[in-house]
PDB file of C-alpha atoms and ligand atoms in Angstrom:
ATOM      1  CA  MET W1462     189.533 196.124 -27.113  1.00 91.00           C
ATOM      2  CA  ALA W1463     189.755 193.169 -29.495  1.00 96.00           C
ATOM      3  CA  THR W1464     187.369 191.693 -32.030  1.00 97.00           C
ATOM      4  CA  ILE W1465     186.233 188.089 -31.743  1.00 98.00           C
ATOM      5  CA  SER W1466     184.439 186.672 -34.780  1.00 98.00           C
ATOM      6  CA  ILE W1467     181.795 184.009 -34.437  1.00 98.00           C
ATOM      7  CA  ILE W1468     181.221 182.101 -37.660  1.00 99.00           C
ATOM      8  CA  ASN W1469     178.343 179.656 -38.081  1.00 98.00           C
ATOM      9  CA  GLY W1470     177.782 177.090 -40.804  1.00 98.00           C
ATOM     10  CA  PRO W1471     174.744 175.644 -42.555  1.00 98.00           C
ATOM     11  CA  ASN W1472     171.325 175.197 -40.977  1.00 98.00           C
ATOM     12  CA  LEU W1473     172.267 177.047 -37.800  1.00 98.00           C
ATOM     13  CA  ASN W1474     169.910 179.808 -38.982  1.00 98.00           C
ATOM     14  CA  MET W1475     167.174 177.257 -38.188  1.00 97.00           C
ATOM     15  CA  LEU W1476     168.040 177.025 -34.490  1.00 98.00           C
ATOM     16  CA  GLY W1477     164.978 177.300 -32.301  1.00 96.00           C
ATOM     17  CA  THR W1478     162.876 175.094 -34.546  1.00 95.00           C
ATOM     18  CA  ARG W1479     165.555 172.704 -35.824  1.00 96.00           C
ATOM     19  CA  GLU W1480     165.590 169.399 -33.883  1.00 95.00           C
ATOM     20  CA  PRO W1481     165.158 171.215 -30.527  1.00 95.00           C
ATOM     21  CA  ASP W1482     165.734 167.993 -28.585  1.00 94.00           C
ATOM     22  CA  ILE W1483     169.308 168.028 -29.950  1.00 96.00           C
ATOM     23  CA  TYR W1484     170.042 171.716 -30.453  1.00 96.00           C
ATOM     24  CA  GLY W1485     167.838 173.435 -27.862  1.00 93.00           C
ATOM     25  CA  ALA W1486     165.148 176.099 -28.078  1.00 94.00           C
ATOM     26  CA  GLN W1487     167.284 179.214 -28.473  1.00 97.00           C
ATOM     27  CA  THR W1488     167.557 180.931 -31.827  1.00 98.00           C
ATOM     28  CA  LEU W1489     170.857 182.011 -33.343  1.00 98.00           C
ATOM     29  CA  GLN W1490     169.735 185.585 -32.690  1.00 98.00           C
ATOM     30  CA  ASP W1491     169.343 184.747 -28.964  1.00 98.00           C
ATOM     31  CA  ILE W1492     172.874 183.340 -28.931  1.00 98.00           C
ATOM     32  CA  GLU W1493     174.239 186.407 -30.709  1.00 98.00           C
ATOM     33  CA  THR W1494     172.644 188.718 -28.125  1.00 98.00           C
ATOM     34  CA  THR W1495     174.068 186.693 -25.229  1.00 98.00           C
ATOM     35  CA  LEU W1496     177.554 186.710 -26.745  1.00 98.00           C
ATOM     36  CA  LYS W1497     177.461 190.404 -27.534  1.00 98.00           C
ATOM     37  CA  ASP W1498     176.668 191.132 -23.865  1.00 98.00           C
ATOM     38  CA  LEU W1499     179.296 188.694 -22.588  1.00 98.00           C
ATOM     39  CA  ALA W1500     181.979 190.172 -24.859  1.00 98.00           C
ATOM     40  CA  LYS W1501     181.038 193.685 -23.729  1.00 97.00           C
ATOM     41  CA  GLU W1502     181.480 192.653 -20.081  1.00 97.00           C
ATOM     42  CA  HIS W1503     185.062 191.795 -21.015  1.00 97.00           C
ATOM     43  CA  GLN W1504     185.552 194.997 -23.065  1.00 97.00           C
ATOM     44  CA  HIS W1505     185.628 193.226 -26.423  1.00 97.00           C
ATOM     45  CA  ASP W1506     183.609 193.392 -29.629  1.00 97.00           C
ATOM     46  CA  ILE W1507     182.151 190.525 -31.600  1.00 98.00           C
ATOM     47  CA  THR W1508     181.092 190.007 -35.174  1.00 98.00           C
ATOM     48  CA  PHE W1509     178.520 187.297 -35.731  1.00 98.00           C
ATOM     49  CA  TYR W1510     177.992 185.589 -39.090  1.00 98.00           C
ATOM     50  CA  GLN W1511     176.052 182.635 -40.464  1.00 98.00           C
ATOM     51  CA  SER W1512     175.892 181.182 -43.950  1.00 98.00           C
ATOM     52  CA  ASN W1513     174.623 178.036 -45.577  1.00 98.00           C
ATOM     53  CA  ALA W1514     177.204 178.387 -48.373  1.00 98.00           C
ATOM     54  CA  GLU W1515     180.739 177.024 -48.090  1.00 98.00           C
ATOM     55  CA  HIS W1516     182.326 179.749 -50.228  1.00 98.00           C
ATOM     56  CA  ASP W1517     180.731 182.492 -48.124  1.00 98.00           C
ATOM     57  CA  LEU W1518     182.187 180.923 -44.991  1.00 98.00           C
ATOM     58  CA  VAL W1519     185.624 180.767 -46.650  1.00 98.00           C
ATOM     59  CA  ASN W1520     185.265 184.450 -47.550  1.00 98.00           C
ATOM     60  CA  ALA W1521     184.214 185.284 -43.985  1.00 98.00           C
ATOM     61  CA  VAL W1522     187.333 183.592 -42.588  1.00 98.00           C
ATOM     62  CA  GLN W1523     189.545 185.453 -45.086  1.00 98.00           C
ATOM     63  CA  GLN W1524     187.839 188.732 -44.139  1.00 98.00           C
ATOM     64  CA  CYS W1525     188.832 188.102 -40.500  1.00 98.00           C
ATOM     65  CA  LYS W1526     192.470 188.443 -41.558  1.00 97.00           C
ATOM     66  CA  ARG W1527     191.862 191.809 -43.253  1.00 97.00           C
ATOM     67  CA  ASP W1528     189.896 192.996 -40.213  1.00 97.00           C
ATOM     68  CA  ASN W1529     192.600 192.006 -37.710  1.00 97.00           C
ATOM     69  CA  VAL W1530     190.283 189.697 -35.822  1.00 98.00           C
ATOM     70  CA  SER W1531     191.979 188.282 -32.714  1.00 98.00           C
ATOM     71  CA  VAL W1532     190.162 184.964 -32.327  1.00 98.00           C
ATOM     72  CA  ILE W1533     187.537 183.052 -34.317  1.00 98.00           C
ATOM     73  CA  LEU W1534     184.837 180.916 -32.706  1.00 98.00           C
ATOM     74  CA  LEU W1535     183.718 178.490 -35.390  1.00 99.00           C
ATOM     75  CA  ASN W1536     180.716 176.214 -35.498  1.00 98.00           C
ATOM     76  CA  PRO W1537     181.228 174.727 -38.965  1.00 98.00           C
ATOM     77  CA  ALA W1538     178.013 172.651 -38.578  1.00 98.00           C
ATOM     78  CA  ALA W1539     177.871 169.916 -41.248  1.00 98.00           C
ATOM     79  CA  PHE W1540     181.005 171.346 -42.917  1.00 98.00           C
ATOM     80  CA  THR W1541     182.878 170.095 -39.832  1.00 98.00           C
ATOM     81  CA  HIS W1542     182.819 166.686 -41.409  1.00 98.00           C
ATOM     82  CA  THR W1543     183.422 167.624 -45.057  1.00 98.00           C
ATOM     83  CA  SER W1544     185.163 170.931 -45.725  1.00 98.00           C
ATOM     84  CA  ILE W1545     188.823 170.951 -46.682  1.00 98.00           C
ATOM     85  CA  ALA W1546     188.236 174.421 -48.195  1.00 98.00           C
ATOM     86  CA  LEU W1547     187.245 175.897 -44.848  1.00 98.00           C
ATOM     87  CA  ARG W1548     190.114 174.119 -43.103  1.00 98.00           C
ATOM     88  CA  ASP W1549     192.547 175.601 -45.637  1.00 98.00           C
ATOM     89  CA  ALA W1550     191.085 179.083 -45.086  1.00 98.00           C
ATOM     90  CA  LEU W1551     191.781 178.824 -41.358  1.00 98.00           C
ATOM     91  CA  LEU W1552     195.310 177.591 -41.989  1.00 98.00           C
ATOM     92  CA  ALA W1553     195.868 180.452 -44.463  1.00 98.00           C
ATOM     93  CA  THR W1554     194.712 183.170 -42.058  1.00 97.00           C
ATOM     94  CA  ASP W1555     196.588 181.712 -39.104  1.00 94.00           C
ATOM     95  CA  ILE W1556     194.156 183.275 -36.614  1.00 98.00           C
ATOM     96  CA  PRO W1557     193.685 181.187 -33.446  1.00 98.00           C
ATOM     97  CA  PHE W1558     190.270 179.560 -33.446  1.00 98.00           C
ATOM     98  CA  ILE W1559     188.052 177.448 -31.237  1.00 98.00           C
ATOM     99  CA  GLU W1560     185.833 174.772 -32.794  1.00 98.00           C
ATOM    100  CA  LEU W1561     182.463 174.536 -31.104  1.00 98.00           C
ATOM    101  CA  HIS W1562     179.278 172.510 -31.379  1.00 98.00           C
ATOM    102  CA  LEU W1563     175.969 172.664 -29.577  1.00 98.00           C
ATOM    103  CA  SER W1564     175.606 168.883 -29.492  1.00 98.00           C
ATOM    104  CA  ASN W1565     178.080 166.304 -28.284  1.00 98.00           C
ATOM    105  CA  VAL W1566     179.159 165.135 -31.722  1.00 98.00           C
ATOM    106  CA  HIS W1567     181.044 162.201 -30.164  1.00 97.00           C
ATOM    107  CA  ALA W1568     177.818 160.733 -28.818  1.00 97.00           C
ATOM    108  CA  ARG W1569     176.071 160.854 -32.204  1.00 97.00           C
ATOM    109  CA  GLU W1570     176.380 159.133 -35.593  1.00 97.00           C
ATOM    110  CA  PRO W1571     179.875 157.877 -36.496  1.00 97.00           C
ATOM    111  CA  PHE W1572     180.193 160.383 -39.381  1.00 96.00           C
ATOM    112  CA  ARG W1573     179.930 163.260 -36.882  1.00 98.00           C
ATOM    113  CA  GLN W1574     182.908 161.976 -34.953  1.00 95.00           C
ATOM    114  CA  SER W1575     185.464 163.102 -37.509  1.00 98.00           C
ATOM    115  CA  SER W1576     186.346 166.771 -37.926  1.00 98.00           C
ATOM    116  CA  TYR W1577     188.511 168.646 -40.409  1.00 98.00           C
ATOM    117  CA  PHE W1578     189.141 171.266 -37.705  1.00 98.00           C
ATOM    118  CA  SER W1579     189.876 169.685 -34.335  1.00 98.00           C
ATOM    119  CA  ASP W1580     193.578 169.043 -34.969  1.00 98.00           C
ATOM    120  CA  ILE W1581     194.254 172.648 -35.985  1.00 98.00           C
ATOM    121  CA  ALA W1582     191.941 174.333 -33.438  1.00 98.00           C
ATOM    122  CA  LYS W1583     193.226 175.783 -30.172  1.00 98.00           C
ATOM    123  CA  GLY W1584     190.525 173.692 -28.528  1.00 98.00           C
ATOM    124  CA  VAL W1585     187.133 172.114 -29.056  1.00 98.00           C
ATOM    125  CA  ILE W1586     183.959 172.674 -27.035  1.00 98.00           C
ATOM    126  CA  CYS W1587     180.859 170.585 -27.651  1.00 98.00           C
ATOM    127  CA  GLY W1588     177.773 169.221 -25.981  1.00 98.00           C
ATOM    128  CA  PHE W1589     176.622 172.161 -23.862  1.00 98.00           C
ATOM    129  CA  GLY W1590     173.881 173.441 -26.145  1.00 97.00           C
ATOM    130  CA  PRO W1591     173.850 177.231 -26.595  1.00 97.00           C
ATOM    131  CA  GLN W1592     176.173 177.471 -23.596  1.00 98.00           C
ATOM    132  CA  SER W1593     178.943 176.014 -25.801  1.00 98.00           C
ATOM    133  CA  TYR W1594     179.138 179.485 -27.376  1.00 98.00           C
ATOM    134  CA  GLU W1595     179.572 181.222 -24.018  1.00 98.00           C
ATOM    135  CA  LEU W1596     182.216 178.712 -22.923  1.00 98.00           C
ATOM    136  CA  ALA W1597     184.057 179.221 -26.206  1.00 98.00           C
ATOM    137  CA  LEU W1598     184.026 182.995 -25.745  1.00 98.00           C
ATOM    138  CA  LEU W1599     185.455 182.681 -22.230  1.00 98.00           C
ATOM    139  CA  ALA W1600     188.093 180.251 -23.522  1.00 98.00           C
ATOM    140  CA  ALA W1601     189.013 182.777 -26.227  1.00 98.00           C
ATOM    141  CA  LEU W1602     189.876 185.568 -23.774  1.00 97.00           C
ATOM    142  CA  PRO W1603     193.380 184.338 -22.861  1.00 97.00           C
ATOM    143  CA  LEU W1604     194.131 183.831 -26.568  1.00 96.00           C
ATOM    144  CA  ILE W1605     193.773 187.536 -27.275  1.00 96.00           C
ATOM    145  CA  LYS W1606     197.182 189.117 -27.733  1.00 78.00           C
ATOM    146  CA  GLN W1607     197.473 192.453 -25.939  1.00 63.00           C
TER     147      GLN W1607
HETATM  148  C1  DQA M2546     176.682 170.845 -35.053  1.00 66.21           C
HETATM  149  C2  DQA M2546     176.965 169.349 -35.196  1.00 66.21           C
HETATM  150  C3  DQA M2546     177.099 168.960 -36.659  1.00 66.21           C
HETATM  151  O1  DQA M2546     177.367 167.576 -36.781  1.00 66.21           O
HETATM  152  C4  DQA M2546     175.809 169.278 -37.386  1.00 66.21           C
HETATM  153  O2  DQA M2546     175.942 168.986 -38.763  1.00 66.21           O
HETATM  154  C5  DQA M2546     175.334 170.666 -37.177  1.00 66.21           C
HETATM  155  C6  DQA M2546     175.474 171.274 -35.856  1.00 66.21           C
HETATM  156  C7  DQA M2546     176.422 171.261 -33.587  1.00 66.21           C
HETATM  157  O3  DQA M2546     176.504 172.445 -33.305  1.00 66.21           O
HETATM  158  O4  DQA M2546     176.098 170.405 -32.756  1.00 66.21           O
HETATM  159  O5  DQA M2546     174.742 171.277 -38.058  1.00 66.21           O
HETATM  160  O6  DQA M2546     177.835 171.559 -35.489  1.00 66.21           O
END
């Protein structure tokens, strides 16, 4: 049994009411429940974390190293486009991670089309709404070292 950590950036705590035409009607709690069940089906555990603060997200990534987390699923939200600090944290921990987004960032404003994470991620999943999280979890399974 491995641990997969799901880390969520700013404003994702507002899912459900936040721009539902873009991000869907599910809450972050709904997504957490779905992922917990999906991970259990595959005999793995998840941790699920959200913060609006960059330093808390950096600390959460560093904690993954101490906790021997196998894979990180990261939706950096707006920090995707700005955060060198979070990028450096992922490089420092050297844990394989998947970048994910609910929306198709490539079909949106030009500033959303650059990411500080895509080139160092194992892969990127975006545009499938809440299902992006499930797809990312399934994509993480082969990355888990036995
Ligand atoms: C997002 C896309 C980002 O550009 C945006 O800032 C978010 C959410 C997504 O999941 O689609 O907050 O990461």
